[in-house]
Coordinates of C-alpha atoms and ligand atoms in Angstrom, one line a residue:
X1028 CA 7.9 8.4 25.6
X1029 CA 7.5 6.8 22.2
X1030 CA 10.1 7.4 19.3
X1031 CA 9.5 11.2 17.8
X1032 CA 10.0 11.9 14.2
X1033 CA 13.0 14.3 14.0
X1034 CA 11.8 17.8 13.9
X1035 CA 12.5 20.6 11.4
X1036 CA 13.8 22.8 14.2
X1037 CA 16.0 20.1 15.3
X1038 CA 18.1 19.2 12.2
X1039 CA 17.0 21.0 8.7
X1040 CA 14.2 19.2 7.0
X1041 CA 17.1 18.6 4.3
X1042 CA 19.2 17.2 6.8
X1043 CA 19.2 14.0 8.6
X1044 CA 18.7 10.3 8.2
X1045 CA 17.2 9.0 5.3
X1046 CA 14.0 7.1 7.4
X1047 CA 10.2 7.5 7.1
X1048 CA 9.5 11.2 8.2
X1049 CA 13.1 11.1 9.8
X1050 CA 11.9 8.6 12.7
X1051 CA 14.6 6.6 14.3
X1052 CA 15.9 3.3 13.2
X1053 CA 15.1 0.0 14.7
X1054 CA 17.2 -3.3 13.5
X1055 CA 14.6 -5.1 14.6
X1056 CA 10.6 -4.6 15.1
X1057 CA 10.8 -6.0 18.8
X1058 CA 9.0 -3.3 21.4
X1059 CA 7.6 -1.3 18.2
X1060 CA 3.7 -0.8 18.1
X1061 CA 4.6 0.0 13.9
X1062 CA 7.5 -1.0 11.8
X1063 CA 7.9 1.0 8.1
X1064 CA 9.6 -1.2 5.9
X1065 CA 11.2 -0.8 2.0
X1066 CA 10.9 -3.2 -0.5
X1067 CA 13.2 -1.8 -3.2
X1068 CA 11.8 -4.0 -6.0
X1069 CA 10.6 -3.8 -9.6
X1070 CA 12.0 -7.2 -11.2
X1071 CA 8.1 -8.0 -10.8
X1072 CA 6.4 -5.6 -13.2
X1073 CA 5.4 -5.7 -16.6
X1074 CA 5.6 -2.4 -18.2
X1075 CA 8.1 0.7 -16.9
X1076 CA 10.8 -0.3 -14.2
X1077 CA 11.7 1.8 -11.5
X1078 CA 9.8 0.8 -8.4
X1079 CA 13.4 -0.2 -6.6
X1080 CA 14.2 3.6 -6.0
X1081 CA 10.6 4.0 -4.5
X1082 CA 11.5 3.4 -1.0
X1083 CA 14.2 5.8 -1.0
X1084 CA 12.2 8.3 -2.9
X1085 CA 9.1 8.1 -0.8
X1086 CA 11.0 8.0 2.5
X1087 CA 13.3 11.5 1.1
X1088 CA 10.0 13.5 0.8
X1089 CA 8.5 11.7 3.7
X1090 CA 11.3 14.5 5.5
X1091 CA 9.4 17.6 5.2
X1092 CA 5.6 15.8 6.8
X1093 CA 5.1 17.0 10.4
X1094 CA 3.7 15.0 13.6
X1095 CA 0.3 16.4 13.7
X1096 CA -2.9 15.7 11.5
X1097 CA -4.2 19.4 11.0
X1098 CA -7.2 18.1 9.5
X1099 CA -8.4 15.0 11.7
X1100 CA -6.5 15.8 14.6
X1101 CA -4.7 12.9 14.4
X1102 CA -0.9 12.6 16.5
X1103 CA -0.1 9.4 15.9
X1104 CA 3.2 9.3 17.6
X1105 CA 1.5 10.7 20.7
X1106 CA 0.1 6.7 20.6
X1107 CA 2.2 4.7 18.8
X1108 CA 5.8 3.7 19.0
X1109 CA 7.3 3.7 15.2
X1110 CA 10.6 3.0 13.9
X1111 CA 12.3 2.5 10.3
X1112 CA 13.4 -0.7 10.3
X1113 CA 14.9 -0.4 6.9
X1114 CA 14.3 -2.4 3.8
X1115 CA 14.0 -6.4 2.8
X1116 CA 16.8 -7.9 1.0
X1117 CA 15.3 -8.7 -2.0
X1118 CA 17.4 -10.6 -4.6
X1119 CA 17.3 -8.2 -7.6
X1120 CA 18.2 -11.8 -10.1
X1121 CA 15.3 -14.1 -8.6
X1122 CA 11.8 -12.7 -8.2
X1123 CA 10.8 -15.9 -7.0
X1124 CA 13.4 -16.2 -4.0
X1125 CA 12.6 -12.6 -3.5
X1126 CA 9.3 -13.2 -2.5
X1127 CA 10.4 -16.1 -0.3
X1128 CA 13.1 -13.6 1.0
X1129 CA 9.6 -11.1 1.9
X1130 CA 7.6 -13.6 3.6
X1131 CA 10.0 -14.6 5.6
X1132 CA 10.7 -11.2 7.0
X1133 CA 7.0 -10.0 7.1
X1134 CA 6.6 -13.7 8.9
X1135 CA 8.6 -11.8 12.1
X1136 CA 7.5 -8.4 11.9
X1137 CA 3.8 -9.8 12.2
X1138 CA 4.8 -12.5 14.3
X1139 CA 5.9 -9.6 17.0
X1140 CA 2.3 -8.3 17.2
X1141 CA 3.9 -5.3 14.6
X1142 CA 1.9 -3.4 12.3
X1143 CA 3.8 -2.7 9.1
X1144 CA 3.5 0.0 6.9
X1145 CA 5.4 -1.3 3.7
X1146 CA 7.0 1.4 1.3
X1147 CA 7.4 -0.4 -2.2
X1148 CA 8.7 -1.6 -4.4
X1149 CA 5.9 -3.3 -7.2
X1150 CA 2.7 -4.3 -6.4
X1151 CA 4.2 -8.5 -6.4
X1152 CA 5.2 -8.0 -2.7
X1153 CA 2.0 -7.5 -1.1
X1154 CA 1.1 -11.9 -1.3
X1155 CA 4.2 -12.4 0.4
X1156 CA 3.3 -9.8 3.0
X1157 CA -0.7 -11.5 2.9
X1158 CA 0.6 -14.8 3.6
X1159 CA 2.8 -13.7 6.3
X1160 CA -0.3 -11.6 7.7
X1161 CA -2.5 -14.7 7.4
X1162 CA -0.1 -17.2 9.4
X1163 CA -0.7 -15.2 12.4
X1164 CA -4.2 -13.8 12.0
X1165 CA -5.9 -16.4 9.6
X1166 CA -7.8 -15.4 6.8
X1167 CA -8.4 -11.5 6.3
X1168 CA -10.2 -8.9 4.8
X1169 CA -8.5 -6.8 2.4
X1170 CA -9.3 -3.2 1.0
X1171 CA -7.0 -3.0 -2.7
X1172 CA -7.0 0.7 -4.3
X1173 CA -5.7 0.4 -7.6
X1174 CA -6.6 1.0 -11.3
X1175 CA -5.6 -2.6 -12.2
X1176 CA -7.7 -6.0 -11.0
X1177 CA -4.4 -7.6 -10.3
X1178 CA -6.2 -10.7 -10.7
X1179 CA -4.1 -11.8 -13.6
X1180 CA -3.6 -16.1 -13.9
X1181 CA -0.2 -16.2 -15.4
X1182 CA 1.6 -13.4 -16.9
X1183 CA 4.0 -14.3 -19.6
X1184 CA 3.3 -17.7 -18.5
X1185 CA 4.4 -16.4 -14.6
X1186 CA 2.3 -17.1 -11.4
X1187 CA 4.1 -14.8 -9.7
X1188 CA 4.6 -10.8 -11.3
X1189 CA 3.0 -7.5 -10.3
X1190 CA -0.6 -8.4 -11.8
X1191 CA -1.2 -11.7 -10.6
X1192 CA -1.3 -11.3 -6.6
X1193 CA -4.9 -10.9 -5.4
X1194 CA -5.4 -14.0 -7.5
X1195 CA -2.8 -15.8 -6.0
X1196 CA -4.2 -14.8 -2.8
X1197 CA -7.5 -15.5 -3.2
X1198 CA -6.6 -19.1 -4.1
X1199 CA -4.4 -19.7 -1.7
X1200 CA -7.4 -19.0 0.8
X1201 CA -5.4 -16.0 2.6
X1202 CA -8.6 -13.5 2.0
X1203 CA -12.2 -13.6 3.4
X1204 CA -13.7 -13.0 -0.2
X1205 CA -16.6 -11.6 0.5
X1206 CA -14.8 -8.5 2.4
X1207 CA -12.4 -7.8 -0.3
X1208 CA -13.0 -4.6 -1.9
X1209 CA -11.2 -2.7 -5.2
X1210 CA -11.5 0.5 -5.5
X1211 CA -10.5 2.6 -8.5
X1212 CA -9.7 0.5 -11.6
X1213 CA -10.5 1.0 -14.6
X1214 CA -8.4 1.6 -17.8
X1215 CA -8.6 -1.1 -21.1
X1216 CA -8.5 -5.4 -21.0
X1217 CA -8.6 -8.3 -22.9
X1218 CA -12.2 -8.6 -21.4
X1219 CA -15.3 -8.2 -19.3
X1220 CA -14.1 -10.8 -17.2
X1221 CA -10.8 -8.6 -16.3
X1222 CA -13.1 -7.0 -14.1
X1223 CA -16.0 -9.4 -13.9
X1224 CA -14.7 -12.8 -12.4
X1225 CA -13.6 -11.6 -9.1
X1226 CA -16.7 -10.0 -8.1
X1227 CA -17.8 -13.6 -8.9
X1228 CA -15.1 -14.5 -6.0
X1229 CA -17.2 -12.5 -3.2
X1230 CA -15.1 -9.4 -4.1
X1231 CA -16.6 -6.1 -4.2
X1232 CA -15.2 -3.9 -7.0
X1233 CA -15.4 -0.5 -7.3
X1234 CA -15.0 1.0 -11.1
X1235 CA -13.3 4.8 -11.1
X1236 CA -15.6 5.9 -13.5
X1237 CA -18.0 5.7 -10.6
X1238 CA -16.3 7.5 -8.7
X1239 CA -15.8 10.3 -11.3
X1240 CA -16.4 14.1 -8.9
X1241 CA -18.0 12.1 -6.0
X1242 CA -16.6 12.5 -2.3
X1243 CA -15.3 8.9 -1.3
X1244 CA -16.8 9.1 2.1
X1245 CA -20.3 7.3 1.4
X1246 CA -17.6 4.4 0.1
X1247 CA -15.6 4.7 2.9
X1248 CA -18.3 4.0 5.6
X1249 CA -19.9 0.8 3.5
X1250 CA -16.5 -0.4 3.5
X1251 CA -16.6 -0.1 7.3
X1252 CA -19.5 -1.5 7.7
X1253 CA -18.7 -4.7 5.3
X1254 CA -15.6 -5.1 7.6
X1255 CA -16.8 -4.5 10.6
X1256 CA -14.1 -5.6 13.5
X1257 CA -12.3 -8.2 10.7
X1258 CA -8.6 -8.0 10.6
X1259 CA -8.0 -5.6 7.4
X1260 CA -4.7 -5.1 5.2
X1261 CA -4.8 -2.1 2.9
X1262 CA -3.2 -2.3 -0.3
X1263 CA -2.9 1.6 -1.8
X1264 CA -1.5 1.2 -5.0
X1265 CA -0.2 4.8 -6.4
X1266 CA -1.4 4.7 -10.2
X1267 CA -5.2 4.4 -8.5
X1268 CA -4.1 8.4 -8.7
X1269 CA -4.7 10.3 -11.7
X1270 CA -1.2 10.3 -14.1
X1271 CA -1.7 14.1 -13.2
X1272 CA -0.8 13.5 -9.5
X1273 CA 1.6 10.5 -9.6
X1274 CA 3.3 10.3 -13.3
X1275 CA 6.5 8.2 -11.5
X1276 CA 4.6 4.9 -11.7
X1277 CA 5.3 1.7 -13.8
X1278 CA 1.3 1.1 -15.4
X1279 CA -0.2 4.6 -15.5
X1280 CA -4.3 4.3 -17.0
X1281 CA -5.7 8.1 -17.2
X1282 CA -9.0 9.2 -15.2
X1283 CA -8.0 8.3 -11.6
X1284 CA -8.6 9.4 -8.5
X1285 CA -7.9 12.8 -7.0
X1286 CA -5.9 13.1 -4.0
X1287 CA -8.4 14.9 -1.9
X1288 CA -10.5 11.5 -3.1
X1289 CA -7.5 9.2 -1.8
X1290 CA -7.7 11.3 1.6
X1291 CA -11.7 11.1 1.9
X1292 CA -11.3 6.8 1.5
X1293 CA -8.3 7.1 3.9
X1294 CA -9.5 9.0 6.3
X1295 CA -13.0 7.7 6.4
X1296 CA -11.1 4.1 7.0
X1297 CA -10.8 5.3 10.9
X1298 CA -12.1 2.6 12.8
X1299 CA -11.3 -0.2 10.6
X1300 CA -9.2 -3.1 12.3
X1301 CA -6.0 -2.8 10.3
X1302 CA -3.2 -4.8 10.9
X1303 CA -0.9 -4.0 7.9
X1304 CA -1.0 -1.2 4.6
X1305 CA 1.2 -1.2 2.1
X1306 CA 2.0 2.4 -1.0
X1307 CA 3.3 0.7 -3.5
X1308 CA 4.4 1.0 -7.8
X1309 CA 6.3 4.6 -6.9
X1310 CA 8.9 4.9 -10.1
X1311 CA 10.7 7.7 -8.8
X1312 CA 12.6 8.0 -12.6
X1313 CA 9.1 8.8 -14.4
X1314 CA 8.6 11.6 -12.3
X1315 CA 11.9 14.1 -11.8
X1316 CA 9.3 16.3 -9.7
X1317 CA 9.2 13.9 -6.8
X1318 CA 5.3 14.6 -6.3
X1319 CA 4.4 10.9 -6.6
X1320 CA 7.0 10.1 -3.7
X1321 CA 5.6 13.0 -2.2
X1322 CA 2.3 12.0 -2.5
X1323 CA 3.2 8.5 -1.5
X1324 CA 4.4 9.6 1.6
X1325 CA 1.7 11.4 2.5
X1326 CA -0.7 8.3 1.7
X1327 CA 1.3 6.2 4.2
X1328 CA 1.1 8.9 6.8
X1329 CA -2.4 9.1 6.3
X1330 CA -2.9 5.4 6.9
X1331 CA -0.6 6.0 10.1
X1332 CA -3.3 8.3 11.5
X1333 CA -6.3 6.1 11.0
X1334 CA -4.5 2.7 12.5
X1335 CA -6.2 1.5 16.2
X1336 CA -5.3 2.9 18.7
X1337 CA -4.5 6.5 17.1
Ligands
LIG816 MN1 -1.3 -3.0 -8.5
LIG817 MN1 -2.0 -0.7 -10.7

């Protein structure tokens, strides 16, 4: 029998340990089929702080989500054996050794044939985690939901910061460019380009204002059908959300998506090869409601349901 999340009728939903959806911990991601993982870090963004307490925040509402997927029908712990495995030991003075410090331990958690599902933390950690994912699987496909490009060249004159990692990536080689797709940005920039250059790349970008009252399941199945069987990490970045939804984030831009939108791309995923998602930018202290860790953890659960093999 896999590991089972702990259940409400087990140990109050306000009880218990502090681990995604209450599952049990694992000190290492050896005999796991999925590993979740915290990356308590926000010494890479530019605007609001914060992102550190998003692991705990996201894995403390995580508590009250149940087993089984009433609306796709989805029991992924029926298939999959998943363990917390805790979080990365960032250093919180060096955001440079902190990323060496994440591909290091991605490097094992991928190298074990483990699927990680990565609470963060700011949006810098996810090149670590692609460049671990890539030495094992070569270059990848990627599908980024986000209001922001993160294609930034230097930020304050940094290579390395919360806007600058799908550039990074892309240069580096660790992406099959022309199955990279962005999905939701929008909000204001320097210029056209902001936008413009990556599609220039091979990437496929997606606008929100687009989007605007549409379902996002037409989107959903030309994403699956660009990516076919590829290897595919997805990057869910919480301020692709509408401020309304998920206020506790470092760069909120207004006009997002809904979360019944989030859930259509999601869950129309199913099928797509993924070998790794991350729910990143969660600033618990902008939002004293805990909605966007709530909604966070949902995210991640949703991704959960739609991995191969559910
Ligand atoms: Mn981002
Ligand atoms: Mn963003």
């Amino acid at each position: 029998m896999h590991n089972q999340p702990l259940g409400g009728n087990e140990m109050p939903r306000f009880g218990g340990p502090n681990t995604f959806m209450r599952l049990p911990v694992a000190e290492t991601p050896d005999g796991l089929d999925v590993a979740f993982v915290g990356v308590p870090m926000d010494i890479g963004a530019s605007w609001r702080s914060g992102t550190r307490f998003g692991p705990k925040a996201i894995r403390g509402e995580s508590a009250m989500l149940r087993p089984y997927n009433m609306s796709t029908g989805a029991a992924p712990f029926e298939r999959l054996n998943c363990a917390d495995i805790g979080d990365v030991a960032i250093n919180t003075f060096d955001l440079k050794d902190s990323v060496k410090r994440i591909e290091a331990y991605f490097g094992n958690v991928f190298a074990a044939g483990v699927t990680p599902m990565t609470m963060g933390g700011d949006h810098t950690l996810t090149l670590p985690i692609l460049r671990a994912a890539t030495a094992v699987h070569g270059p990848i496909a990627l599908i980024h939901v986000d209001a922001h490009a993160d294609i930034n060249d230097r930020m304050f004159g940094e290579e390395i910061a919360h806007g600058t990692p799908f550039r990074r990536a892309y240069e580096e080689g660790l992406l099959q460019a022309e199955h990279v797709w962005q999905v939701g940005l929008r909000g204001t920039g320097y210029s056209a380009q902001d936008f413009d250059e990556a599609r220039g790349w091979g990437f496929h970008v997606e606008t929100c204002d687009t989007l605007w009252q549409k379902s996002l399941t037409p989107l959903a199945e030309r994403i699956r059908a660009d990516v076919g069987s590829r290897p595919v990490y997805l990057s869910f970045d919480i301020d692709s959300l509408d401020p309304a939804y998920a206020p506790g984030t470092g760069t909120p831009e207004i006009a997002g998506l809904t979360p019944p939108q989030a859930l259509q791309l999601i869950r129309g995923l199913r099928g797509v090869n993924l070998i790794g998602c991350d729910l990143v930018e969660v600033s618990p202290p902008y939002d004293p409601s805990g909605n966007t860790a709530l909604t966070g953890a949902n995210l991640l659960y949703e991704m959960l349901c739609i991995l191969p093999g559910v």
